[in-house]
mmCIF file of C-alpha atoms in Angstrom:
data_model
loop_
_atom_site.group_PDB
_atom_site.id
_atom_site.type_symbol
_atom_site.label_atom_id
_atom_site.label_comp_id
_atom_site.label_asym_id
_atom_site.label_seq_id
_atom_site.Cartn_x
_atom_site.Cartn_y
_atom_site.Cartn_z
ATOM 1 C CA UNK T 163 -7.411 -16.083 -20.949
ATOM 2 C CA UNK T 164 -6.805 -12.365 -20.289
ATOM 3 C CA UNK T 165 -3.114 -11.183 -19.598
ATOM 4 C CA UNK T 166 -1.720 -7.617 -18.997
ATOM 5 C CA UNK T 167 0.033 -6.886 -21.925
ATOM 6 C CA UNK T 168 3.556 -4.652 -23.095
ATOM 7 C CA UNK T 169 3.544 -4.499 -26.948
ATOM 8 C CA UNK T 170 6.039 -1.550 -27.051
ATOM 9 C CA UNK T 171 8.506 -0.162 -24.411
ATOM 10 C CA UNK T 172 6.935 2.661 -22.479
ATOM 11 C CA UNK T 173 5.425 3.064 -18.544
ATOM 12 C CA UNK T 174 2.603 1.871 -17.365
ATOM 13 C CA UNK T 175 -0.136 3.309 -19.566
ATOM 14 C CA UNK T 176 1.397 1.325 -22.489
ATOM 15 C CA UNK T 177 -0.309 -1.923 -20.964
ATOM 16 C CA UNK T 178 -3.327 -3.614 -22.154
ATOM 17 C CA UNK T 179 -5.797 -5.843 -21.282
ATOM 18 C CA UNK T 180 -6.401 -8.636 -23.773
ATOM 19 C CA UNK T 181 -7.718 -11.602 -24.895
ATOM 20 C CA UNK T 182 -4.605 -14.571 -25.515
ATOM 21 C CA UNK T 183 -4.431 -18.362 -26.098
ATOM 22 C CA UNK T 184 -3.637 -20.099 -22.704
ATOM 23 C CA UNK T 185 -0.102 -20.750 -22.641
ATOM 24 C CA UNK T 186 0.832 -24.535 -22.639
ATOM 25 C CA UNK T 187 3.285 -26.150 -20.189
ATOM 26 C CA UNK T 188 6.580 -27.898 -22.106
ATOM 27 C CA UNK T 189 8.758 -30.282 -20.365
ATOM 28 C CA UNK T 190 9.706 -29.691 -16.870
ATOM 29 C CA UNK T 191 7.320 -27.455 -16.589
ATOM 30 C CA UNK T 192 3.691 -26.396 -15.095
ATOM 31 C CA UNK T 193 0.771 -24.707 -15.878
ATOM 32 C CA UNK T 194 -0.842 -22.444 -12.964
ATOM 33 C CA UNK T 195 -4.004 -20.975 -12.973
ATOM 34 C CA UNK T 196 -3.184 -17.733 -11.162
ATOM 35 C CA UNK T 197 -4.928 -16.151 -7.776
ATOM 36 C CA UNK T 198 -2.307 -13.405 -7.241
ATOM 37 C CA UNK T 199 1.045 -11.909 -8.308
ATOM 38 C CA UNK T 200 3.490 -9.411 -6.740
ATOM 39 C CA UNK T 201 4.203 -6.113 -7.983
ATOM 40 C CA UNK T 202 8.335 -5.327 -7.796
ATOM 41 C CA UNK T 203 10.528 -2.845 -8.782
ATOM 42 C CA UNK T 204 12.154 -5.053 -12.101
ATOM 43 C CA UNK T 205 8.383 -4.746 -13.230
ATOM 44 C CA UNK T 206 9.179 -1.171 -13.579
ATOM 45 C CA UNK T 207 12.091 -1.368 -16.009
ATOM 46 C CA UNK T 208 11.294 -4.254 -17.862
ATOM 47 C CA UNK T 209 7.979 -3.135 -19.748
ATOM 48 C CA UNK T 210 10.647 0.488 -20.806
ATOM 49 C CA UNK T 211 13.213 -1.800 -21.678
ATOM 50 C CA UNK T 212 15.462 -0.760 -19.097
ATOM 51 C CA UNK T 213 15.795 -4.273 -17.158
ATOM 52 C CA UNK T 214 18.918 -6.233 -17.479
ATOM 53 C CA UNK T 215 17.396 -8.893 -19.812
ATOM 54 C CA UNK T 216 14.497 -7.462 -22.634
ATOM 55 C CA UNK T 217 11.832 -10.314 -23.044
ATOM 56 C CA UNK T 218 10.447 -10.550 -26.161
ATOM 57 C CA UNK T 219 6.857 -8.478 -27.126
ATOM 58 C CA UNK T 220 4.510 -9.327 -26.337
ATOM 59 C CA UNK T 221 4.851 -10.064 -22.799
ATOM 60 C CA UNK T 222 3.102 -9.364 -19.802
ATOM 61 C CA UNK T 223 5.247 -8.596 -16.779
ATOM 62 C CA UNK T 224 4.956 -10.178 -13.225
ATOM 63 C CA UNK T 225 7.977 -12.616 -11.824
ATOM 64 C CA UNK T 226 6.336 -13.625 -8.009
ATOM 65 C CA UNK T 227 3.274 -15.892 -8.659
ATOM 66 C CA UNK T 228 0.955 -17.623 -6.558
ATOM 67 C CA UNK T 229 -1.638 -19.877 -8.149
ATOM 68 C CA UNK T 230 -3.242 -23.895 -8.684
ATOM 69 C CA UNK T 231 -1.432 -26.117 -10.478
ATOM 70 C CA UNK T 232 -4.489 -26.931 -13.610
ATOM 71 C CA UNK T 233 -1.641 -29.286 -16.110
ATOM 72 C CA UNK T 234 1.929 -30.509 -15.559
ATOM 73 C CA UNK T 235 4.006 -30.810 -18.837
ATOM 74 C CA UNK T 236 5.842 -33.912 -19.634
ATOM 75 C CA UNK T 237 8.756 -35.135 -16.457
ATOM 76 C CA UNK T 238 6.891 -33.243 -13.791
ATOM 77 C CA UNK T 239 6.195 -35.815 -11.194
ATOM 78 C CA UNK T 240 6.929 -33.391 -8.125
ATOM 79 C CA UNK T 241 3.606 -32.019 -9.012
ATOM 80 C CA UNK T 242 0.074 -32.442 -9.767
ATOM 81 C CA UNK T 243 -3.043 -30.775 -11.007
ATOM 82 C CA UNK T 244 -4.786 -29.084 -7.983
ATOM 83 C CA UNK T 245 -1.275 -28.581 -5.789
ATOM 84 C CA UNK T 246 -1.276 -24.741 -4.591
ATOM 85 C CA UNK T 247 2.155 -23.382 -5.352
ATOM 86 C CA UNK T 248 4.152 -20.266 -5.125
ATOM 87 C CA UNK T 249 6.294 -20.149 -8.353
ATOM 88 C CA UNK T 250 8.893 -17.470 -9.393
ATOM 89 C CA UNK T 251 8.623 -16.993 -13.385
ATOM 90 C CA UNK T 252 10.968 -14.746 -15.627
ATOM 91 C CA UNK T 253 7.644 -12.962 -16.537
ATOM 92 C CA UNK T 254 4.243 -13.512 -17.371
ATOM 93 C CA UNK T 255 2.323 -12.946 -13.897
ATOM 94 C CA UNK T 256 -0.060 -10.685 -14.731
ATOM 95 C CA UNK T 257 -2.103 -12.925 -16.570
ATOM 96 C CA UNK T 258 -5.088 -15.543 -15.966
ATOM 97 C CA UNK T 259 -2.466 -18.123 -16.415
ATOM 98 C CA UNK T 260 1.145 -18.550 -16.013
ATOM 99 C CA UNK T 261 3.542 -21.520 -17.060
ATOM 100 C CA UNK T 262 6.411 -22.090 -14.118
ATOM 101 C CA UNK T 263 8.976 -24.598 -13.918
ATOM 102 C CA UNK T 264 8.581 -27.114 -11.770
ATOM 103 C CA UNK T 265 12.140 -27.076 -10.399
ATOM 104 C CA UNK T 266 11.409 -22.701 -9.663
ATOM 105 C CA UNK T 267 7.598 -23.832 -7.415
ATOM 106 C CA UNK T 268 7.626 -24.300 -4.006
ATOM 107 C CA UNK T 269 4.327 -26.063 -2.362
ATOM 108 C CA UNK T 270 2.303 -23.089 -0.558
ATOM 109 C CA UNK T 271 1.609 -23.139 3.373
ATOM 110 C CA UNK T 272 -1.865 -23.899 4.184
ATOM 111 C CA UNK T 273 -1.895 -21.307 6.593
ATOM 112 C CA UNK T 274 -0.742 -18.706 4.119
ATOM 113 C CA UNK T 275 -3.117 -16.293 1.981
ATOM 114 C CA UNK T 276 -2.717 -16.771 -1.877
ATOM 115 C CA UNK T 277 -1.851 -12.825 -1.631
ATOM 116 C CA UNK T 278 0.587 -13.412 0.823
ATOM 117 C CA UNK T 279 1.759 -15.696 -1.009
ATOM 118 C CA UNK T 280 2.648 -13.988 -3.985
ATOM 119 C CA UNK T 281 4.372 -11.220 -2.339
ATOM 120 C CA UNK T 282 6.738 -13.264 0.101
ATOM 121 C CA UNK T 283 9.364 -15.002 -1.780
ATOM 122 C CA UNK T 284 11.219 -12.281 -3.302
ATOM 123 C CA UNK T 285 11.088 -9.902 -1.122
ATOM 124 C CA UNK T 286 11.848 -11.920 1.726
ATOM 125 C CA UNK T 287 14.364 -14.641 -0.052
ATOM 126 C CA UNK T 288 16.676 -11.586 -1.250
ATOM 127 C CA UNK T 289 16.695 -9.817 2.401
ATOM 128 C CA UNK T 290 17.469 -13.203 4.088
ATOM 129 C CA UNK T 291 20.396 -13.683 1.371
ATOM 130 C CA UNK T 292 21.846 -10.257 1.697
ATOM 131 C CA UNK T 293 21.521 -9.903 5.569
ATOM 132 C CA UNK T 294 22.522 -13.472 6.195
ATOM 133 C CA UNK T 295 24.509 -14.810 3.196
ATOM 134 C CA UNK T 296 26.283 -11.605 2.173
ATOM 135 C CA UNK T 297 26.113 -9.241 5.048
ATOM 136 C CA UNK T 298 26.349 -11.863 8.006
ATOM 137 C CA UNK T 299 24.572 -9.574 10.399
ATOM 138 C CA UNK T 300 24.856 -10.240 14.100
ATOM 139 C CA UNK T 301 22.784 -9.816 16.922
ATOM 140 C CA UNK T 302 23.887 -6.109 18.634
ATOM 141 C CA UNK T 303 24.671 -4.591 14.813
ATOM 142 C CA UNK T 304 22.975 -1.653 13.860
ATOM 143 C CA UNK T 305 21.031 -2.293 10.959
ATOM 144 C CA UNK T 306 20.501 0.971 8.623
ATOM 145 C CA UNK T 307 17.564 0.517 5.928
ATOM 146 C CA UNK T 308 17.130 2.696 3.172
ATOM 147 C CA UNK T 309 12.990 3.015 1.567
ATOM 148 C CA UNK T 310 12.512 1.076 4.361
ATOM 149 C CA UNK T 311 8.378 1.482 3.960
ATOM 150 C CA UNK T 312 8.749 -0.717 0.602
ATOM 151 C CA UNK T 313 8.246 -4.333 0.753
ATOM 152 C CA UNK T 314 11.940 -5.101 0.899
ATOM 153 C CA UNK T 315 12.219 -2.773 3.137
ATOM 154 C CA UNK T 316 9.843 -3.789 5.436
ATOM 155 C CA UNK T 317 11.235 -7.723 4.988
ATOM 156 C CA UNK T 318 14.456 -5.849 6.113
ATOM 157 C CA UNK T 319 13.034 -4.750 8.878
ATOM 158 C CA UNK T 320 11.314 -7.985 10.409
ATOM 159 C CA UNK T 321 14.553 -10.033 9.363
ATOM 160 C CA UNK T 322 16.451 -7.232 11.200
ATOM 161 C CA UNK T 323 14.831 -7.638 14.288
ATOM 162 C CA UNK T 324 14.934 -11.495 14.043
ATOM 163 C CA UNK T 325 18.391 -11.517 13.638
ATOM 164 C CA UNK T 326 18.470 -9.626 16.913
ATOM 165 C CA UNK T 327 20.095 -6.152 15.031
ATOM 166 C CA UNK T 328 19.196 -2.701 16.242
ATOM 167 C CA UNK T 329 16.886 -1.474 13.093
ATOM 168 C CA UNK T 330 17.233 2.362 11.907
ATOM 169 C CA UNK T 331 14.987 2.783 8.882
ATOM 170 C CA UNK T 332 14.971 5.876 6.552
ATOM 171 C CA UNK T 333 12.188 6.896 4.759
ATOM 172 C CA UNK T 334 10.613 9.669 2.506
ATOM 173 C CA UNK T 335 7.523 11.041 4.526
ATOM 174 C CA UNK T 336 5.999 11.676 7.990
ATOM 175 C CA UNK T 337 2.885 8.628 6.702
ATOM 176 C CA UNK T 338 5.941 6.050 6.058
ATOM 177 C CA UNK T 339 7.734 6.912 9.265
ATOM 178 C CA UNK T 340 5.094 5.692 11.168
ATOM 179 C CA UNK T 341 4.086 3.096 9.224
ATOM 180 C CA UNK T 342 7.829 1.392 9.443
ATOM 181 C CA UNK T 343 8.026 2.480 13.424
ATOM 182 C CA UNK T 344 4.852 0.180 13.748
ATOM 183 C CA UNK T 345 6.184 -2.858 12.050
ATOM 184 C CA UNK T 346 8.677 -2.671 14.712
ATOM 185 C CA UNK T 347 11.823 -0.569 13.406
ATOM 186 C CA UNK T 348 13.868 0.651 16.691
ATOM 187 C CA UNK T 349 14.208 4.442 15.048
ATOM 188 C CA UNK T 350 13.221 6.161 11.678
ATOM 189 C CA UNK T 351 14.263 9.588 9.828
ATOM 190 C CA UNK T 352 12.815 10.958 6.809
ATOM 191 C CA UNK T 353 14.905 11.738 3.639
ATOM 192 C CA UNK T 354 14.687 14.588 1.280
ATOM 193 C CA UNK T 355 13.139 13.926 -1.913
ATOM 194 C CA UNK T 356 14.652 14.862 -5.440
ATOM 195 C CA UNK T 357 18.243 16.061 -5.864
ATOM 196 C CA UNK T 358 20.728 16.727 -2.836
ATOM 197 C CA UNK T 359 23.318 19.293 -3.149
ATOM 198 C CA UNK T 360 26.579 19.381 -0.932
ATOM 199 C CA UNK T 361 25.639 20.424 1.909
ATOM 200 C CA UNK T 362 21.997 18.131 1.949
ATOM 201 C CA UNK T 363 24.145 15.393 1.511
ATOM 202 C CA UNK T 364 26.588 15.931 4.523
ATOM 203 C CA UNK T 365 23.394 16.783 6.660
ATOM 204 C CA UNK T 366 21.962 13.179 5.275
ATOM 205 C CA UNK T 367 24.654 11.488 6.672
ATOM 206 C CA UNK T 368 24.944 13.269 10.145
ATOM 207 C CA UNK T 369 21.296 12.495 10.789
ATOM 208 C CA UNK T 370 22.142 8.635 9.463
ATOM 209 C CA UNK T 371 25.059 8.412 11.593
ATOM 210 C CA UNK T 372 23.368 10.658 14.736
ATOM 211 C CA UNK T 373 20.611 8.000 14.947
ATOM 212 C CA UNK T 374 22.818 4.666 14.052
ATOM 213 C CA UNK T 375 24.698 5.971 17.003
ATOM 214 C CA UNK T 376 28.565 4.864 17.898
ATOM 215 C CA UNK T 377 30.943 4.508 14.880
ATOM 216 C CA UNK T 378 27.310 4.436 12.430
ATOM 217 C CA UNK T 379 25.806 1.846 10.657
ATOM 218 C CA UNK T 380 27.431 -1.932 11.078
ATOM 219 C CA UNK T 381 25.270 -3.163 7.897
ATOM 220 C CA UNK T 382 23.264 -0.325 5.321
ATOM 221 C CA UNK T 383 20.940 -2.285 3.166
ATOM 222 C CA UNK T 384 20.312 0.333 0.622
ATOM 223 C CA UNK T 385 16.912 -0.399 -1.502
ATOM 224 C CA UNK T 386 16.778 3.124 -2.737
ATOM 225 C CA UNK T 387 20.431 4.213 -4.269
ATOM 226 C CA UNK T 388 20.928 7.732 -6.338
ATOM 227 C CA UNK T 389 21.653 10.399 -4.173
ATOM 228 C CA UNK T 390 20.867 8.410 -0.941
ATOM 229 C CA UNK T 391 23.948 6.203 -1.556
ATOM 230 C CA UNK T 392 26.261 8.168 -1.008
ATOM 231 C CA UNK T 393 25.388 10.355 2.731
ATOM 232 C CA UNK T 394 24.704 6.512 3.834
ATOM 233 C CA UNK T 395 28.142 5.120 3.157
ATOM 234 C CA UNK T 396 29.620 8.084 4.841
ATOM 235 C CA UNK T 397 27.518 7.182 7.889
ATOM 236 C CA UNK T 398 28.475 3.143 7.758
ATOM 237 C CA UNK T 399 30.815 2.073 10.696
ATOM 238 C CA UNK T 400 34.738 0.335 10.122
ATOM 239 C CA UNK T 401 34.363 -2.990 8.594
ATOM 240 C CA UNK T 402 30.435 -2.310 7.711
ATOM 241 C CA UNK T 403 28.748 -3.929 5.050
ATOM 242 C CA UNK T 404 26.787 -1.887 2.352
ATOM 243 C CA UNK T 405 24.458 -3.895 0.518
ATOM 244 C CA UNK T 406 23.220 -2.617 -2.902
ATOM 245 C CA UNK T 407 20.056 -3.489 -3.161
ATOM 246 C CA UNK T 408 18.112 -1.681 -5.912
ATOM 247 C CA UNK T 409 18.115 2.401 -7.069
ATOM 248 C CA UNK T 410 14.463 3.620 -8.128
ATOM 249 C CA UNK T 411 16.101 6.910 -7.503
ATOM 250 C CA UNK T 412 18.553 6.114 -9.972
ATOM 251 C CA UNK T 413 22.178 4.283 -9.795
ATOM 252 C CA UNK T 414 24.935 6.019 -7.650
ATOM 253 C CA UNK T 415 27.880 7.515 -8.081
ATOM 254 C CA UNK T 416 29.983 6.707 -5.533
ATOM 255 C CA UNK T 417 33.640 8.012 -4.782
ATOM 256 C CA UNK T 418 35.512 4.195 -4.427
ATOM 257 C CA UNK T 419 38.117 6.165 -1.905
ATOM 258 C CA UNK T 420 34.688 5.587 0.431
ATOM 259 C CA UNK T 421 35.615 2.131 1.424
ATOM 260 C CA UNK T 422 38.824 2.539 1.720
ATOM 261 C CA UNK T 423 39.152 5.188 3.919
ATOM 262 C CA UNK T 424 35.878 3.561 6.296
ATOM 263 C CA UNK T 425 37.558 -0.034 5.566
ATOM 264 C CA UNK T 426 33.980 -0.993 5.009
ATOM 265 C CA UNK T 427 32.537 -3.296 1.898
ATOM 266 C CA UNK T 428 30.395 -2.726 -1.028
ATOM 267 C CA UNK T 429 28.312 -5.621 -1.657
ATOM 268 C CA UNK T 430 26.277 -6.813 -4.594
ATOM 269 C CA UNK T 431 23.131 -8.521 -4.037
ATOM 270 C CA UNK T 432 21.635 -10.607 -7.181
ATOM 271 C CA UNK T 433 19.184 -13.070 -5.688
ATOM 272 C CA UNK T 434 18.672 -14.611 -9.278
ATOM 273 C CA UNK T 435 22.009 -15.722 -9.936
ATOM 274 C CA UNK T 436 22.427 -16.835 -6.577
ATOM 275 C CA UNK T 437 18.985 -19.101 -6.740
ATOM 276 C CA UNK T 438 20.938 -20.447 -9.520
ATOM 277 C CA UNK T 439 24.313 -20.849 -7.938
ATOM 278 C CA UNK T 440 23.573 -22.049 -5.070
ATOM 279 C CA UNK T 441 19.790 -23.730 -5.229
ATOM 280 C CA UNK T 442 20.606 -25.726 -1.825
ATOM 281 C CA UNK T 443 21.205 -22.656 -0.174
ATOM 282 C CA UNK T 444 18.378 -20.649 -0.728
ATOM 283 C CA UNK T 445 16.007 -24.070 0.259
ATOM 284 C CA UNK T 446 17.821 -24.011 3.148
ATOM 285 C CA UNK T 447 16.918 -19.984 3.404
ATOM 286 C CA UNK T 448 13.241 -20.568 2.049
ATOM 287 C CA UNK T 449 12.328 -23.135 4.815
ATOM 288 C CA UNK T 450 13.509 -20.839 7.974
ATOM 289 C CA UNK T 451 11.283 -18.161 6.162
ATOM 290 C CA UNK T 452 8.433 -20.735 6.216
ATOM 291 C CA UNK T 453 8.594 -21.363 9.311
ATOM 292 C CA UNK T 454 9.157 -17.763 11.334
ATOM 293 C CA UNK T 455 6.515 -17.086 9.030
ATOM 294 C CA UNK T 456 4.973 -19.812 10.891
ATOM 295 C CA UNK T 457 5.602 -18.779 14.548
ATOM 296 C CA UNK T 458 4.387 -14.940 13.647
ATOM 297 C CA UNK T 459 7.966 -13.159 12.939
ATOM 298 C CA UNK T 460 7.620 -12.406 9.748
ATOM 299 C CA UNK T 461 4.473 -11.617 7.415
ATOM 300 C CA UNK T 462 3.961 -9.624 4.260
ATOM 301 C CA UNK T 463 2.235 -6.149 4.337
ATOM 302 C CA UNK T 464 0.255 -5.566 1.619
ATOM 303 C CA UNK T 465 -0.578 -2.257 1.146
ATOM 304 C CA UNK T 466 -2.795 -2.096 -1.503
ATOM 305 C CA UNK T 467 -4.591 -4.807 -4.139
ATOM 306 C CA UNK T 468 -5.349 -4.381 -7.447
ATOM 307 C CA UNK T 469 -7.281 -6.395 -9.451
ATOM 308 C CA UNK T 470 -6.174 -8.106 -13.565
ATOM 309 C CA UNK T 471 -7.377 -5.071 -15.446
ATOM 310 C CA UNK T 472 -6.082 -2.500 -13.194
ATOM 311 C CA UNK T 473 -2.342 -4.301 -13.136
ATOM 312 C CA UNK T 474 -0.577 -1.042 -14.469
ATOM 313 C CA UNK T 475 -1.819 1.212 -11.669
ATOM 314 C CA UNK T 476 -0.343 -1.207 -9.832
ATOM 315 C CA UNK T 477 2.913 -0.656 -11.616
ATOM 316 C CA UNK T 478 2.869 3.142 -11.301
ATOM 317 C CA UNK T 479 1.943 3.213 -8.001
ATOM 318 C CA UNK T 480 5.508 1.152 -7.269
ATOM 319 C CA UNK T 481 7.081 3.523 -9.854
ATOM 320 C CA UNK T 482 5.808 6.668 -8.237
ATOM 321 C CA UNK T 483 7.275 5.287 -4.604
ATOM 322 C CA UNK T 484 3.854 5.390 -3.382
ATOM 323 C CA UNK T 485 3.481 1.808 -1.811
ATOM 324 C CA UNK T 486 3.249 1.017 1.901
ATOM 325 C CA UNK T 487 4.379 -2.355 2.295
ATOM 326 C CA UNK T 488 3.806 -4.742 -0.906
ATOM 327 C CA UNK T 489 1.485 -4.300 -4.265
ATOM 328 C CA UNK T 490 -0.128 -7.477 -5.198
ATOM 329 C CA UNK T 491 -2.424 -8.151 -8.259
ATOM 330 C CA UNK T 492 -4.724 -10.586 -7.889
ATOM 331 C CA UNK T 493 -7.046 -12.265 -10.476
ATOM 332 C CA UNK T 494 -9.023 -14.966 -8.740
#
């Protein structure tokens, strides 16, 4: 099979296409031939060795799968050759084949696109845990998202507006302004790239808080972090909820007399350790995403497709904070 290859820690260009044995499925597990796999930000660190576990080289990155079951290793009996799954694998995605455990696939829609597929667990399953499970946003709240034209941002967004919150998203240029005011955000600003000195900051969070409106921001879902964190705290509302998301622009700094003074949170979201934790719970989550996916609330945006051999320009175009909605590979 071909798979998209890191054999040394580096960006993007460090990948290569090549020709490996197809992996074979152990116990527990499956063996999918692959149609498409999303691009996220943990693809980014993990092939520079700057993800929170290092796999070991050669691997190929890509953790969101969708694909057809083609073997089932020994104990599988949830599955069987031909079943169309979505899986979510440590790595390995960006390959003809992938092996998943059978416990970590979930049977796919009918009604939903392989692509679609493979960009609509994560993204969606960690918004629905933070806003719901960790934030417990309520209808009326003002919802503040930061890189809100991303793919979590945009799940933010929808899940926002389902929820029946007032959505503000923030974003870094005129093209991704519209683009989130058309998937149905309520308001939008746009950010100033690179560094932000003193007074950029303080300006920051007087736009946040101008367009939040009131006290500011009842929930900031913060996808972005470096110097962004920061001007949005100052903007959340008493007793908000900050949820820390991600930081492609680098991990904050952030002065802990913050949430004292605003009597607001700082919340952590992991979505892997909670799948873990608490696997009833996120079923529970996965099948009311399955089904407003169902009735039209929520869908993934996929803003651009790339096929096997072009996986890394995939990767840098998510590095380079150039995607509109999700990046999907697909290879069949």
């Amino acid at each position: 099979m071909k798979a998209l290859l890191s054999r040394e820690p580096g960006g993007p260009e460090t990948l290569t296409l090549e020709t490996v044995p197809d992996p074979v499925p152990g116990p527990g597990e499956v063996l999918v031939s692959m149609r498409a796999c999303g691009v996220n930000y943990p693809d980014v660190l993990v092939i520079e060795d700057r993800y929170q576990f290092r796999p070991q080289r050669p691997f190929a990155p890509g953790a969101e799968i969708a694909g057809v079951v083609e073997a089932v290793g020994k104990g599988v009996t949830t599955l069987k050759a031909g079943d169309a799954v979505i899986a979510s694998v440590r790595m390995g995605g960006m390959a003809e084949k992938a092996v998943a455990e059978a416990a970590r696939c979930l049977t796919k829609p009918a009604s939903m696109p392989f692509d679609e597929a493979a960009a609509f667990v994560l993204t969606y399953s960690t918004t629905i845990h933070a806003l719901r499970d960790r934030a417990a946003l309520q209808a009326g709240e003002t919802l503040l998202v930061l890189g809100a034209a991303g793919g979590v941002g945009i799940a933010a967004i929808e899940l926002g507006k389902a929820m029946g919150a007032r959505v503000v998203a923030a974003v870094s240029t005129p093209e991704k302004l519209n683009f989130v005011m058309e998937q149905g955000a309520d308001d939008a600003l746009i950010y100033p790239t690179g560094a932000l000195d003193r007074t950029a900051a303080r300006d920051l969070s007087a736009q946040f808080k101008a367009l939040c409106g009131g006290d500011g921001a009842d929930v900031v879902y913060d996808a972005v972090g470096g110097d962004y964190a920061e001007p949005a705290f100052r903007a959340i509302a008493p007793e908000g909820r900050y949820l820390v998301i991600g930081f492609p622009a680098g991990i904050a700094s952030l002065p802990m007399n913050l949430p004292l003074l605003k009597n607001a949170s700082l919340v952590g979201v992991f979505w892997g350790d909670f799948v873990k934790r608490r696997p009833e719970r996120h079923a529970q989550n996965m099948r009311e995403l399955f089904q407003l996916y169902e009735d039209g609330a929520i869908r993934p945006r996929i803003g651009a497709r790339f096929a096997l051999k072009d996986g890394a320009k995939a990767i840098a175009r998510l590095r380079d904070r150039a995607a509109l909605g999700k990046i999907v590979v697909t290879t069949g």
